């Protein structure tokens, strides 16, 4: 299922977001049409993975796809652990910062670890990823949780694992928002796009409708998380750890649809 074209690259068109990632600091907000502001944790995103992040990553299985990787702290941590990992983000600044934080690959087969792409566009290794991450509010991508969960299910192997960060309140909201860097921004500032905000009960409810089953839910460091699994594989399914998961991510000229190789 595809996201509306206007929603696919909204983050990439939000100049305040790109500027904040380049400098590593805010302030930065999601602004709703009624003027409500949600502060975004740019400094935490641009820092190294913290203890709560690392505990989440301990739960990851096999090859990991980080959807909406931002400036790459989780991709960097997983790569340092020797895991097969790919981060995707529609923001050129986010992908560039992720690549800049990664050590050069040990061999060409290691491929790119960051790709400028929407989750709703074709991706390498579809149907073979062991774990997908939706952290830092990324369950809101596209403003349609059902469509996002269906898409993620298609990226994972049968029985694969989704780990998502949810809000610490029981909310299930969809809204048009903008990325702004000042409290007094006007509705004319920034490019509006669809976003969703979900607490754990809402995520689990949408997950059940999309055929997922709950694996775990927990709180740590003032943050909330849920783990869900897709339907189990049949005996003839492909083994989970395919060596070809990101073999297509060889070095090539970067573009809006191309991987940025770690060199």
Short mmCIF file of C-alpha atoms in Angstrom, two decimals:
data_model
loop_
_atom_site.label_atom_id
_atom_site.label_comp_id
_atom_site.label_asym_id
_atom_site.label_seq_id
_atom_site.Cartn_x
_atom_site.Cartn_y
_atom_site.Cartn_z
CA UNK A 1 0.00 0.00 0.00
CA UNK A 2 1.43 3.39 -0.98
CA UNK A 3 1.47 6.61 0.98
CA UNK A 4 0.10 9.77 -0.63
CA UNK A 5 2.88 11.35 -2.76
CA UNK A 6 2.79 14.56 -0.73
CA UNK A 7 3.48 12.61 2.46
CA UNK A 8 6.40 10.57 1.19
CA UNK A 9 9.13 13.19 1.25
CA UNK A 10 7.72 15.80 3.60
CA UNK A 11 10.61 15.51 6.03
CA UNK A 12 13.08 15.99 3.19
CA UNK A 13 11.37 19.22 2.18
CA UNK A 14 11.37 20.57 5.74
CA UNK A 15 14.42 22.84 5.81
CA UNK A 16 14.36 23.35 9.60
CA UNK A 17 14.71 19.58 10.03
CA UNK A 18 17.71 19.39 7.69
CA UNK A 19 19.33 22.37 9.39
CA UNK A 20 18.82 20.89 12.85
CA UNK A 21 20.37 17.57 11.82
CA UNK A 22 23.38 19.32 10.31
CA UNK A 23 24.04 21.28 13.50
CA UNK A 24 22.95 18.52 15.88
CA UNK A 25 20.67 20.75 17.92
CA UNK A 26 17.23 22.34 18.05
CA UNK A 27 14.86 23.81 18.84
CA UNK A 28 12.61 21.88 16.47
CA UNK A 29 8.89 21.15 16.68
CA UNK A 30 6.03 19.40 14.94
CA UNK A 31 3.31 22.03 14.62
CA UNK A 32 -0.33 21.03 14.27
CA UNK A 33 -2.80 23.28 12.37
CA UNK A 34 -4.33 24.47 15.67
CA UNK A 35 -0.92 25.72 16.84
CA UNK A 36 -0.13 22.80 19.18
CA UNK A 37 3.62 22.09 19.27
CA UNK A 38 5.46 18.82 19.88
CA UNK A 39 9.15 19.34 20.75
CA UNK A 40 11.48 17.04 18.81
CA UNK A 41 14.51 15.58 20.59
CA UNK A 42 17.16 16.53 18.05
CA UNK A 43 20.06 16.49 20.52
CA UNK A 44 19.21 12.95 21.65
CA UNK A 45 18.79 11.76 18.07
CA UNK A 46 22.20 13.19 17.12
CA UNK A 47 23.97 11.78 20.18
CA UNK A 48 25.22 8.23 20.62
CA UNK A 49 22.72 5.49 21.47
CA UNK A 50 21.90 5.71 25.18
CA UNK A 51 21.25 2.92 27.66
CA UNK A 52 17.56 2.71 26.76
CA UNK A 53 18.39 2.53 23.05
CA UNK A 54 20.98 -0.18 23.63
CA UNK A 55 18.51 -2.27 25.64
CA UNK A 56 16.04 -2.04 22.73
CA UNK A 57 18.74 -3.09 20.27
CA UNK A 58 19.55 -6.10 22.47
CA UNK A 59 16.11 -7.42 21.47
CA UNK A 60 16.78 -7.17 17.73
CA UNK A 61 17.09 -10.38 15.73
CA UNK A 62 19.20 -11.01 12.64
CA UNK A 63 19.34 -8.35 9.93
CA UNK A 64 17.81 -5.03 11.00
CA UNK A 65 16.07 -2.32 8.95
CA UNK A 66 15.82 1.03 10.75
CA UNK A 67 12.93 2.95 9.19
CA UNK A 68 13.29 6.71 9.58
CA UNK A 69 16.85 6.33 10.84
CA UNK A 70 17.40 10.09 11.18
CA UNK A 71 21.02 10.94 11.99
CA UNK A 72 21.81 7.27 12.52
CA UNK A 73 22.59 6.61 16.16
CA UNK A 74 20.92 3.18 16.08
CA UNK A 75 22.46 2.21 12.74
CA UNK A 76 25.90 3.14 14.10
CA UNK A 77 25.39 1.12 17.29
CA UNK A 78 24.17 -1.95 15.42
CA UNK A 79 27.02 -1.71 12.91
CA UNK A 80 29.50 -1.51 15.80
CA UNK A 81 28.02 -4.77 17.10
CA UNK A 82 28.71 -6.39 13.75
CA UNK A 83 25.05 -6.66 12.80
CA UNK A 84 23.69 -6.46 9.27
CA UNK A 85 21.80 -3.16 9.32
CA UNK A 86 20.37 -0.66 6.87
CA UNK A 87 18.93 2.73 7.77
CA UNK A 88 16.47 4.47 5.48
CA UNK A 89 15.29 8.07 5.62
CA UNK A 90 13.77 10.51 3.13
CA UNK A 91 16.02 13.31 4.38
CA UNK A 92 19.29 13.80 2.52
CA UNK A 93 20.74 15.49 5.61
CA UNK A 94 19.81 12.50 7.78
CA UNK A 95 21.40 9.99 5.41
CA UNK A 96 24.53 12.12 5.06
CA UNK A 97 24.93 12.38 8.82
CA UNK A 98 24.40 8.64 9.25
CA UNK A 99 27.04 7.83 6.66
CA UNK A 100 29.44 10.32 8.22
CA UNK A 101 29.16 8.56 11.59
CA UNK A 102 29.82 5.07 10.22
CA UNK A 103 33.22 3.44 9.99
CA UNK A 104 34.24 2.32 6.47
CA UNK A 105 32.97 -1.19 5.64
CA UNK A 106 35.36 -4.08 6.09
CA UNK A 107 34.63 -5.24 2.55
CA UNK A 108 32.57 -4.32 -0.48
CA UNK A 109 30.01 -6.95 0.53
CA UNK A 110 29.17 -4.89 3.60
CA UNK A 111 27.51 -2.42 1.20
CA UNK A 112 25.75 0.79 2.11
CA UNK A 113 24.24 1.19 5.54
CA UNK A 114 22.12 4.24 4.78
CA UNK A 115 19.72 4.81 1.91
CA UNK A 116 17.63 7.82 0.97
CA UNK A 117 14.26 6.22 0.43
CA UNK A 118 10.70 6.22 1.76
CA UNK A 119 9.47 3.07 3.46
CA UNK A 120 6.65 3.02 0.89
CA UNK A 121 9.09 2.81 -2.04
CA UNK A 122 10.90 -0.35 -3.22
CA UNK A 123 13.59 -1.41 -0.76
CA UNK A 124 16.37 -4.00 -0.77
CA UNK A 125 15.72 -7.32 0.92
CA UNK A 126 11.92 -7.04 0.96
CA UNK A 127 10.42 -10.02 2.76
CA UNK A 128 13.77 -11.06 4.26
CA UNK A 129 14.46 -8.63 7.10
CA UNK A 130 14.46 -10.19 10.56
CA UNK A 131 13.74 -6.98 12.50
CA UNK A 132 12.28 -3.61 11.57
CA UNK A 133 12.65 -0.62 13.90
CA UNK A 134 10.14 2.24 14.15
CA UNK A 135 11.70 4.41 16.83
CA UNK A 136 11.39 8.06 17.88
CA UNK A 137 7.76 8.43 16.84
CA UNK A 138 8.19 6.80 13.44
CA UNK A 139 4.99 4.79 13.93
CA UNK A 140 3.48 8.07 12.72
CA UNK A 141 5.01 7.94 9.24
CA UNK A 142 2.41 8.63 6.56
CA UNK A 143 -0.37 9.35 9.03
CA UNK A 144 -1.94 5.92 8.39
CA UNK A 145 -0.83 3.30 10.96
CA UNK A 146 -2.71 0.51 9.20
CA UNK A 147 -0.96 1.16 5.89
CA UNK A 148 2.43 1.43 7.60
CA UNK A 149 1.98 -1.84 9.49
CA UNK A 150 0.91 -3.63 6.33
CA UNK A 151 3.97 -2.29 4.52
CA UNK A 152 6.33 -3.31 7.33
CA UNK A 153 4.84 -6.81 7.34
CA UNK A 154 5.84 -7.07 3.69
CA UNK A 155 9.43 -6.10 4.51
CA UNK A 156 9.87 -8.73 7.22
CA UNK A 157 10.35 -12.46 6.82
CA UNK A 158 7.37 -14.51 8.06
CA UNK A 159 7.54 -14.49 11.85
CA UNK A 160 9.73 -11.37 11.76
CA UNK A 161 9.93 -8.81 14.54
CA UNK A 162 8.78 -5.19 14.66
CA UNK A 163 10.02 -3.04 17.54
CA UNK A 164 8.19 0.29 17.79
CA UNK A 165 8.43 3.20 20.18
CA UNK A 166 5.04 4.49 21.30
CA UNK A 167 3.78 7.44 23.32
CA UNK A 168 3.46 7.12 27.12
CA UNK A 169 -0.22 8.09 26.87
CA UNK A 170 -3.23 6.33 25.37
CA UNK A 171 -3.61 8.31 22.16
CA UNK A 172 -4.58 7.44 18.59
CA UNK A 173 -4.35 10.62 16.56
CA UNK A 174 -3.85 11.58 12.94
CA UNK A 175 -3.16 15.17 11.92
CA UNK A 176 -1.56 17.43 9.35
CA UNK A 177 1.67 18.82 10.81
CA UNK A 178 4.67 20.93 9.84
CA UNK A 179 8.28 20.96 10.99
CA UNK A 180 9.15 24.37 12.44
CA UNK A 181 12.06 25.76 14.42
CA UNK A 182 10.36 28.67 16.17
CA UNK A 183 7.43 28.67 18.59
CA UNK A 184 5.65 31.49 16.79
CA UNK A 185 5.77 29.92 13.32
CA UNK A 186 2.79 30.67 11.11
CA UNK A 187 0.74 28.05 9.24
CA UNK A 188 2.44 29.24 6.04
CA UNK A 189 5.84 28.05 7.33
CA UNK A 190 7.01 24.57 6.38
CA UNK A 191 5.46 21.87 4.21
CA UNK A 192 2.38 20.19 5.77
CA UNK A 193 2.25 16.40 5.84
CA UNK A 194 0.23 13.64 7.49
CA UNK A 195 1.45 12.21 10.78
CA UNK A 196 0.08 9.90 13.47
CA UNK A 197 0.63 9.68 17.21
CA UNK A 198 0.04 6.32 18.89
CA UNK A 199 0.17 4.99 22.39
CA UNK A 200 0.81 1.27 22.94
CA UNK A 201 -2.89 0.28 23.13
CA UNK A 202 -3.56 1.96 19.78
CA UNK A 203 -0.54 0.34 18.13
CA UNK A 204 -1.57 -3.11 19.37
CA UNK A 205 -5.12 -2.53 18.17
CA UNK A 206 -3.97 -1.54 14.69
CA UNK A 207 -1.54 -4.45 14.75
CA UNK A 208 -4.26 -7.01 15.44
CA UNK A 209 -6.30 -5.67 12.53
CA UNK A 210 -3.28 -6.04 10.25
CA UNK A 211 -2.59 -9.63 11.37
CA UNK A 212 0.23 -8.99 13.84
CA UNK A 213 0.55 -10.59 17.25
CA UNK A 214 1.92 -8.91 20.36
CA UNK A 215 5.32 -10.19 21.46
CA UNK A 216 6.14 -7.76 24.30
CA UNK A 217 5.60 -4.28 25.67
CA UNK A 218 7.72 -2.38 28.17
CA UNK A 219 8.79 0.98 29.53
CA UNK A 220 12.36 2.18 30.09
CA UNK A 221 13.98 5.57 30.57
CA UNK A 222 10.60 7.29 30.47
CA UNK A 223 9.89 5.83 27.01
CA UNK A 224 7.43 3.15 25.87
CA UNK A 225 7.96 0.30 23.43
CA UNK A 226 6.09 -2.59 21.88
CA UNK A 227 7.28 -5.62 19.94
CA UNK A 228 5.00 -7.35 17.42
CA UNK A 229 5.46 -10.37 15.16
CA UNK A 230 4.13 -11.18 11.73
CA UNK A 231 2.47 -14.50 11.01
CA UNK A 232 4.84 -17.47 11.25
CA UNK A 233 6.57 -18.94 8.23
CA UNK A 234 5.73 -22.24 6.61
CA UNK A 235 8.36 -24.94 6.54
CA UNK A 236 9.28 -23.95 3.00
CA UNK A 237 9.97 -20.32 3.81
CA UNK A 238 13.36 -18.81 3.13
CA UNK A 239 15.76 -18.92 6.12
CA UNK A 240 15.85 -15.60 7.98
CA UNK A 241 19.51 -14.67 7.56
CA UNK A 242 19.98 -14.21 3.83
CA UNK A 243 23.48 -13.10 2.88
CA UNK A 244 21.98 -11.10 0.01
CA UNK A 245 19.88 -8.78 2.15
CA UNK A 246 21.82 -5.65 1.22
CA UNK A 247 24.12 -7.00 -1.45
CA UNK A 248 22.40 -4.68 -3.93
CA UNK A 249 23.66 -1.70 -1.98
CA UNK A 250 27.00 -1.37 -3.77
CA UNK A 251 28.70 1.97 -4.24
CA UNK A 252 27.14 4.19 -6.88
CA UNK A 253 26.49 7.85 -7.48
CA UNK A 254 24.24 9.15 -4.68
CA UNK A 255 20.81 10.47 -5.68
CA UNK A 256 17.34 10.75 -4.23
CA UNK A 257 16.73 7.06 -5.01
CA UNK A 258 20.23 5.70 -4.57
CA UNK A 259 22.12 4.30 -1.60
CA UNK A 260 24.95 6.31 -0.10
CA UNK A 261 27.83 3.90 0.24
CA UNK A 262 30.09 4.01 3.27
CA UNK A 263 33.53 4.92 1.96
#
